[in-house]
Amino acid sequence: MADIYLETGKKKVFAGSLDWPGWGRFGKSEEDAIEALAAYGARYAPIAAAAGYSFPAAPRLAVAERVPGTATTEFGAPDGRPEADGTAVTAAIAGRHTKLLRAAWAAFDAYSATAPESLRKGPRGGGRDRDKMIDHVIEAEGAYARKIGVKLRQPAIDTLREEVIAVLGQPSDGGPLTPNGWTARYAARRFTWHVLDHLWEMQDRSEPE
């Protein structure tokens, strides 16, 4: 059994795991989002394995919470805050979150190092090429880091990521990690989802039609 939450906007629904940070997908309806989430389990499994965890082959998905979406949801990023995000994070859970995030980063860095510079365009003729996608991920992580209290002026990405790990690797009472910032659970989900979303996009757009 895998507990998930649904974040419902006007035109998009996000289905996200409450236990596996980064495992989440969008759809036009609840059914579409859940179906997409289930389908991407096979792509998430290698990330879990690299982090040292066994991901279930065909987990039964149980909707534990439904939350309203925001303008960010409509833009294509998860922004809903299920009540579960406010629960305490133990040292063991924090360690699990950071191992999964490190595995996601490693997978993205390894694939982007060998991906073609020019990626196949999307169905509407858009989409970033490899280098711009890498830059986007790095830029986003700088913005995300400020949401957990990490404020570094133009740091090297490795330095930034180690600072993020240092924060997310600590136990938390479930409250925001910095005033008006993110909780540890939401931060782990958002960081890991974002890098995996672009890893999978890069993989898909590296392949010929």
PDB file of C-alpha atoms in Angstrom:
ATOM      1  CA  MET A   1       0.000   0.000   0.000  1.00  0.00           C
ATOM      2  CA  ALA A   2       1.342   3.414  -0.964  1.00  0.00           C
ATOM      3  CA  ASP A   3      -0.354   6.520   0.400  1.00  0.00           C
ATOM      4  CA  ILE A   4      -0.705   9.347  -2.084  1.00  0.00           C
ATOM      5  CA  TYR A   5      -2.336  12.757  -2.157  1.00  0.00           C
ATOM      6  CA  LEU A   6      -4.174  14.522  -4.950  1.00  0.00           C
ATOM      7  CA  GLU A   7      -3.716  18.207  -5.675  1.00  0.00           C
ATOM      8  CA  THR A   8      -6.546  19.480  -7.839  1.00  0.00           C
ATOM      9  CA  GLY A   9      -6.385  22.612  -9.939  1.00  0.00           C
ATOM     10  CA  LYS A  10      -8.815  23.881 -12.556  1.00  0.00           C
ATOM     11  CA  LYS A  11      -7.185  22.043 -15.455  1.00  0.00           C
ATOM     12  CA  LYS A  12      -4.577  19.786 -13.856  1.00  0.00           C
ATOM     13  CA  VAL A  13      -4.375  17.226 -11.083  1.00  0.00           C
ATOM     14  CA  PHE A  14      -1.149  16.174  -9.403  1.00  0.00           C
ATOM     15  CA  ALA A  15      -0.854  12.765  -7.783  1.00  0.00           C
ATOM     16  CA  GLY A  16       2.085  12.518  -5.413  1.00  0.00           C
ATOM     17  CA  SER A  17       3.441   9.941  -3.035  1.00  0.00           C
ATOM     18  CA  LEU A  18       3.571  10.824   0.646  1.00  0.00           C
ATOM     19  CA  ASP A  19       6.314   8.267   1.309  1.00  0.00           C
ATOM     20  CA  TRP A  20       8.524   8.407  -1.797  1.00  0.00           C
ATOM     21  CA  PRO A  21       9.685  12.006  -2.432  1.00  0.00           C
ATOM     22  CA  GLY A  22       9.778  12.854  -6.121  1.00  0.00           C
ATOM     23  CA  TRP A  23       7.352  10.155  -7.242  1.00  0.00           C
ATOM     24  CA  GLY A  24       4.537  12.278  -8.620  1.00  0.00           C
ATOM     25  CA  ARG A  25       2.826  12.956 -11.919  1.00  0.00           C
ATOM     26  CA  PHE A  26       0.230  15.237 -13.464  1.00  0.00           C
ATOM     27  CA  GLY A  27      -2.944  14.388 -15.348  1.00  0.00           C
ATOM     28  CA  LYS A  28      -6.065  16.106 -16.621  1.00  0.00           C
ATOM     29  CA  SER A  29      -8.204  14.257 -14.066  1.00  0.00           C
ATOM     30  CA  GLU A  30      -7.725  12.302 -10.850  1.00  0.00           C
ATOM     31  CA  GLU A  31      -7.847   9.056 -12.794  1.00  0.00           C
ATOM     32  CA  ASP A  32      -5.286  10.270 -15.343  1.00  0.00           C
ATOM     33  CA  ALA A  33      -2.925  11.491 -12.642  1.00  0.00           C
ATOM     34  CA  ILE A  34      -3.126   8.248 -10.668  1.00  0.00           C
ATOM     35  CA  GLU A  35      -2.613   6.210 -13.821  1.00  0.00           C
ATOM     36  CA  ALA A  36       0.439   8.290 -14.752  1.00  0.00           C
ATOM     37  CA  LEU A  37       1.831   7.946 -11.243  1.00  0.00           C
ATOM     38  CA  ALA A  38       1.477   4.176 -11.348  1.00  0.00           C
ATOM     39  CA  ALA A  39       3.125   4.023 -14.775  1.00  0.00           C
ATOM     40  CA  TYR A  40       6.120   6.022 -13.578  1.00  0.00           C
ATOM     41  CA  GLY A  41       6.761   3.663 -10.694  1.00  0.00           C
ATOM     42  CA  ALA A  42       9.032   1.692 -13.018  1.00  0.00           C
ATOM     43  CA  ARG A  43      11.086   4.824 -13.672  1.00  0.00           C
ATOM     44  CA  TYR A  44      11.250   5.742 -10.003  1.00  0.00           C
ATOM     45  CA  ALA A  45      12.356   2.259  -8.926  1.00  0.00           C
ATOM     46  CA  PRO A  46      16.006   2.694 -10.095  1.00  0.00           C
ATOM     47  CA  ILE A  47      16.232   5.921  -8.076  1.00  0.00           C
ATOM     48  CA  ALA A  48      14.998   4.121  -4.969  1.00  0.00           C
ATOM     49  CA  ALA A  49      17.417   1.258  -5.631  1.00  0.00           C
ATOM     50  CA  ALA A  50      20.350   3.656  -6.027  1.00  0.00           C
ATOM     51  CA  ALA A  51      19.412   5.154  -2.660  1.00  0.00           C
ATOM     52  CA  GLY A  52      19.425   1.689  -1.109  1.00  0.00           C
ATOM     53  CA  TYR A  53      15.689   1.042  -0.974  1.00  0.00           C
ATOM     54  CA  SER A  54      13.448  -1.572  -2.547  1.00  0.00           C
ATOM     55  CA  PHE A  55      10.584  -0.004  -4.436  1.00  0.00           C
ATOM     56  CA  PRO A  56       7.447  -2.189  -4.699  1.00  0.00           C
ATOM     57  CA  ALA A  57       6.841  -3.582  -8.175  1.00  0.00           C
ATOM     58  CA  ALA A  58       3.149  -2.727  -8.342  1.00  0.00           C
ATOM     59  CA  PRO A  59       2.125  -0.812  -5.238  1.00  0.00           C
ATOM     60  CA  ARG A  60      -1.535  -0.389  -4.476  1.00  0.00           C
ATOM     61  CA  LEU A  61      -2.212   3.349  -4.394  1.00  0.00           C
ATOM     62  CA  ALA A  62      -4.446   4.721  -1.652  1.00  0.00           C
ATOM     63  CA  VAL A  63      -5.599   8.352  -1.708  1.00  0.00           C
ATOM     64  CA  ALA A  64      -4.917   9.623   1.807  1.00  0.00           C
ATOM     65  CA  GLU A  65      -5.602  13.333   1.190  1.00  0.00           C
ATOM     66  CA  ARG A  66      -7.031  15.727  -1.338  1.00  0.00           C
ATOM     67  CA  VAL A  67      -5.884  19.343  -1.375  1.00  0.00           C
ATOM     68  CA  PRO A  68      -6.702  22.308  -3.617  1.00  0.00           C
ATOM     69  CA  GLY A  69      -4.225  23.320  -6.259  1.00  0.00           C
ATOM     70  CA  THR A  70      -2.794  26.786  -6.846  1.00  0.00           C
ATOM     71  CA  ALA A  71      -1.609  28.849  -9.787  1.00  0.00           C
ATOM     72  CA  THR A  72       1.663  26.915  -9.493  1.00  0.00           C
ATOM     73  CA  THR A  73      -0.265  23.687  -9.955  1.00  0.00           C
ATOM     74  CA  GLU A  74      -1.713  25.045 -13.184  1.00  0.00           C
ATOM     75  CA  PHE A  75       1.779  26.041 -14.281  1.00  0.00           C
ATOM     76  CA  GLY A  76       2.888  22.433 -13.879  1.00  0.00           C
ATOM     77  CA  ALA A  77       4.600  22.123 -10.489  1.00  0.00           C
ATOM     78  CA  PRO A  78       3.240  20.575  -7.270  1.00  0.00           C
ATOM     79  CA  ASP A  79       2.316  23.249  -4.740  1.00  0.00           C
ATOM     80  CA  GLY A  80      -0.419  21.680  -2.591  1.00  0.00           C
ATOM     81  CA  ARG A  81       0.311  21.142   1.095  1.00  0.00           C
ATOM     82  CA  PRO A  82      -1.290  18.007   2.503  1.00  0.00           C
ATOM     83  CA  GLU A  83      -1.634  17.838   6.286  1.00  0.00           C
ATOM     84  CA  ALA A  84       0.958  15.048   6.265  1.00  0.00           C
ATOM     85  CA  ASP A  85       3.595  17.656   5.387  1.00  0.00           C
ATOM     86  CA  GLY A  86       3.216  19.077   8.874  1.00  0.00           C
ATOM     87  CA  THR A  87       4.117  15.870  10.694  1.00  0.00           C
ATOM     88  CA  ALA A  88       7.475  15.518  12.397  1.00  0.00           C
ATOM     89  CA  VAL A  89      10.471  14.202  10.491  1.00  0.00           C
ATOM     90  CA  THR A  90      12.627  11.791  12.464  1.00  0.00           C
ATOM     91  CA  ALA A  91      16.343  11.325  11.873  1.00  0.00           C
ATOM     92  CA  ALA A  92      15.571   8.090  10.008  1.00  0.00           C
ATOM     93  CA  ILE A  93      13.039   9.757   7.708  1.00  0.00           C
ATOM     94  CA  ALA A  94      15.358  12.712   7.095  1.00  0.00           C
ATOM     95  CA  GLY A  95      18.113  10.298   6.145  1.00  0.00           C
ATOM     96  CA  ARG A  96      15.799   8.504   3.755  1.00  0.00           C
ATOM     97  CA  HIS A  97      14.718  11.760   2.127  1.00  0.00           C
ATOM     98  CA  THR A  98      18.290  12.913   1.570  1.00  0.00           C
ATOM     99  CA  LYS A  99      19.408   9.551   0.173  1.00  0.00           C
ATOM    100  CA  LEU A 100      16.596   9.663  -2.377  1.00  0.00           C
ATOM    101  CA  LEU A 101      17.396  13.264  -3.275  1.00  0.00           C
ATOM    102  CA  ARG A 102      21.077  12.447  -3.718  1.00  0.00           C
ATOM    103  CA  ALA A 103      20.140   9.510  -5.947  1.00  0.00           C
ATOM    104  CA  ALA A 104      17.933  11.769  -8.076  1.00  0.00           C
ATOM    105  CA  TRP A 105      20.714  14.326  -8.442  1.00  0.00           C
ATOM    106  CA  ALA A 106      23.215  11.617  -9.377  1.00  0.00           C
ATOM    107  CA  ALA A 107      20.889  10.188 -12.026  1.00  0.00           C
ATOM    108  CA  PHE A 108      20.245  13.613 -13.546  1.00  0.00           C
ATOM    109  CA  ASP A 109      23.923  14.566 -13.560  1.00  0.00           C
ATOM    110  CA  ALA A 110      24.979  11.246 -15.086  1.00  0.00           C
ATOM    111  CA  TYR A 111      22.387  11.322 -17.849  1.00  0.00           C
ATOM    112  CA  SER A 112      22.810  15.001 -18.703  1.00  0.00           C
ATOM    113  CA  ALA A 113      26.563  14.464 -19.066  1.00  0.00           C
ATOM    114  CA  THR A 114      25.974  12.206 -22.073  1.00  0.00           C
ATOM    115  CA  ALA A 115      22.643  13.451 -23.461  1.00  0.00           C
ATOM    116  CA  PRO A 116      22.627  15.134 -26.866  1.00  0.00           C
ATOM    117  CA  GLU A 117      22.971  18.902 -26.747  1.00  0.00           C
ATOM    118  CA  SER A 118      19.906  19.371 -28.939  1.00  0.00           C
ATOM    119  CA  LEU A 119      16.792  17.619 -27.673  1.00  0.00           C
ATOM    120  CA  ARG A 120      13.752  16.648 -29.701  1.00  0.00           C
ATOM    121  CA  LYS A 121      11.097  19.356 -29.539  1.00  0.00           C
ATOM    122  CA  GLY A 122       7.847  18.814 -27.706  1.00  0.00           C
ATOM    123  CA  PRO A 123       4.471  18.305 -29.389  1.00  0.00           C
ATOM    124  CA  ARG A 124       4.043  22.070 -29.705  1.00  0.00           C
ATOM    125  CA  GLY A 125       7.572  22.661 -30.922  1.00  0.00           C
ATOM    126  CA  GLY A 126       8.900  23.882 -27.574  1.00  0.00           C
ATOM    127  CA  GLY A 127      11.111  22.661 -24.785  1.00  0.00           C
ATOM    128  CA  ARG A 128      14.575  23.495 -23.479  1.00  0.00           C
ATOM    129  CA  ASP A 129      17.667  21.935 -24.969  1.00  0.00           C
ATOM    130  CA  ARG A 130      20.089  20.082 -22.683  1.00  0.00           C
ATOM    131  CA  ASP A 131      22.263  22.947 -21.431  1.00  0.00           C
ATOM    132  CA  LYS A 132      19.319  25.259 -20.820  1.00  0.00           C
ATOM    133  CA  MET A 133      17.549  22.483 -18.935  1.00  0.00           C
ATOM    134  CA  ILE A 134      20.594  21.952 -16.735  1.00  0.00           C
ATOM    135  CA  ASP A 135      20.772  25.703 -16.079  1.00  0.00           C
ATOM    136  CA  HIS A 136      17.072  25.750 -15.233  1.00  0.00           C
ATOM    137  CA  VAL A 137      17.433  22.930 -12.684  1.00  0.00           C
ATOM    138  CA  ILE A 138      20.383  24.679 -11.013  1.00  0.00           C
ATOM    139  CA  GLU A 139      18.612  28.044 -10.949  1.00  0.00           C
ATOM    140  CA  ALA A 140      15.462  26.506  -9.495  1.00  0.00           C
ATOM    141  CA  GLU A 141      17.427  24.751  -6.774  1.00  0.00           C
ATOM    142  CA  GLY A 142      18.936  28.067  -5.726  1.00  0.00           C
ATOM    143  CA  ALA A 143      15.430  29.469  -5.311  1.00  0.00           C
ATOM    144  CA  TYR A 144      14.218  26.336  -3.524  1.00  0.00           C
ATOM    145  CA  ALA A 145      17.178  26.469  -1.140  1.00  0.00           C
ATOM    146  CA  ARG A 146      16.107  29.890   0.093  1.00  0.00           C
ATOM    147  CA  LYS A 147      12.771  28.340   1.075  1.00  0.00           C
ATOM    148  CA  ILE A 148      14.592  26.170   3.616  1.00  0.00           C
ATOM    149  CA  GLY A 149      16.894  28.883   4.900  1.00  0.00           C
ATOM    150  CA  VAL A 150      19.932  28.272   2.672  1.00  0.00           C
ATOM    151  CA  LYS A 151      21.067  31.634   1.333  1.00  0.00           C
ATOM    152  CA  LEU A 152      24.315  31.567  -0.599  1.00  0.00           C
ATOM    153  CA  ARG A 153      25.346  34.141  -3.176  1.00  0.00           C
ATOM    154  CA  GLN A 154      26.031  32.369  -6.482  1.00  0.00           C
ATOM    155  CA  PRO A 155      27.494  29.191  -4.957  1.00  0.00           C
ATOM    156  CA  ALA A 156      28.821  26.256  -6.942  1.00  0.00           C
ATOM    157  CA  ILE A 157      26.015  23.745  -7.381  1.00  0.00           C
ATOM    158  CA  ASP A 158      27.846  21.088  -5.337  1.00  0.00           C
ATOM    159  CA  THR A 159      28.202  23.524  -2.434  1.00  0.00           C
ATOM    160  CA  LEU A 160      24.546  24.478  -2.633  1.00  0.00           C
ATOM    161  CA  ARG A 161      23.427  20.865  -2.696  1.00  0.00           C
ATOM    162  CA  GLU A 162      25.538  19.958   0.327  1.00  0.00           C
ATOM    163  CA  GLU A 163      23.955  22.832   2.240  1.00  0.00           C
ATOM    164  CA  VAL A 164      20.503  21.588   1.230  1.00  0.00           C
ATOM    165  CA  ILE A 165      21.382  18.077   2.394  1.00  0.00           C
ATOM    166  CA  ALA A 166      22.665  19.459   5.697  1.00  0.00           C
ATOM    167  CA  VAL A 167      19.284  21.093   6.344  1.00  0.00           C
ATOM    168  CA  LEU A 168      17.022  18.311   5.067  1.00  0.00           C
ATOM    169  CA  GLY A 169      19.147  15.681   6.815  1.00  0.00           C
ATOM    170  CA  GLN A 170      18.172  17.005  10.243  1.00  0.00           C
ATOM    171  CA  PRO A 171      15.073  15.966  12.226  1.00  0.00           C
ATOM    172  CA  SER A 172      12.241  18.476  12.038  1.00  0.00           C
ATOM    173  CA  ASP A 173       9.124  19.178  14.075  1.00  0.00           C
ATOM    174  CA  GLY A 174       7.085  19.504  10.889  1.00  0.00           C
ATOM    175  CA  GLY A 175       6.960  23.283  10.808  1.00  0.00           C
ATOM    176  CA  PRO A 176       8.501  25.575   8.189  1.00  0.00           C
ATOM    177  CA  LEU A 177      12.284  25.388   8.128  1.00  0.00           C
ATOM    178  CA  THR A 178      12.517  29.163   7.801  1.00  0.00           C
ATOM    179  CA  PRO A 179       9.882  31.901   8.288  1.00  0.00           C
ATOM    180  CA  ASN A 180       7.374  31.774   5.404  1.00  0.00           C
ATOM    181  CA  GLY A 181       9.340  28.859   4.002  1.00  0.00           C
ATOM    182  CA  TRP A 182       8.809  25.174   3.318  1.00  0.00           C
ATOM    183  CA  THR A 183       8.434  22.216   5.610  1.00  0.00           C
ATOM    184  CA  ALA A 184      11.031  19.465   5.347  1.00  0.00           C
ATOM    185  CA  ARG A 185       8.592  17.004   3.776  1.00  0.00           C
ATOM    186  CA  TYR A 186       7.410  19.450   1.139  1.00  0.00           C
ATOM    187  CA  ALA A 187      10.982  20.524   0.377  1.00  0.00           C
ATOM    188  CA  ALA A 188      12.144  16.942  -0.077  1.00  0.00           C
ATOM    189  CA  ARG A 189       9.221  16.269  -2.403  1.00  0.00           C
ATOM    190  CA  ARG A 190       9.663  19.448  -4.456  1.00  0.00           C
ATOM    191  CA  PHE A 191      13.446  19.198  -4.842  1.00  0.00           C
ATOM    192  CA  THR A 192      13.330  15.531  -5.815  1.00  0.00           C
ATOM    193  CA  TRP A 193      10.284  15.830  -8.070  1.00  0.00           C
ATOM    194  CA  HIS A 194      11.785  18.716  -9.999  1.00  0.00           C
ATOM    195  CA  VAL A 195      15.081  17.056 -10.808  1.00  0.00           C
ATOM    196  CA  LEU A 196      13.393  13.759 -11.704  1.00  0.00           C
ATOM    197  CA  ASP A 197      10.785  15.479 -13.862  1.00  0.00           C
ATOM    198  CA  HIS A 198      13.558  17.024 -15.939  1.00  0.00           C
ATOM    199  CA  LEU A 199      15.617  13.829 -15.961  1.00  0.00           C
ATOM    200  CA  TRP A 200      12.692  11.922 -17.431  1.00  0.00           C
ATOM    201  CA  GLU A 201      11.904  14.744 -19.863  1.00  0.00           C
ATOM    202  CA  MET A 202      15.522  14.758 -21.042  1.00  0.00           C
ATOM    203  CA  GLN A 203      15.493  10.992 -21.475  1.00  0.00           C
ATOM    204  CA  ASP A 204      12.250  11.087 -23.458  1.00  0.00           C
ATOM    205  CA  ARG A 205      13.368  13.936 -25.669  1.00  0.00           C
ATOM    206  CA  SER A 206      16.771  12.363 -26.352  1.00  0.00           C
ATOM    207  CA  GLU A 207      15.072   9.485 -28.116  1.00  0.00           C
ATOM    208  CA  PRO A 208      13.936   9.712 -31.771  1.00  0.00           C
ATOM    209  CA  GLU A 209      10.215   9.780 -32.392  1.00  0.00           C
TER     210      GLU A 209
END
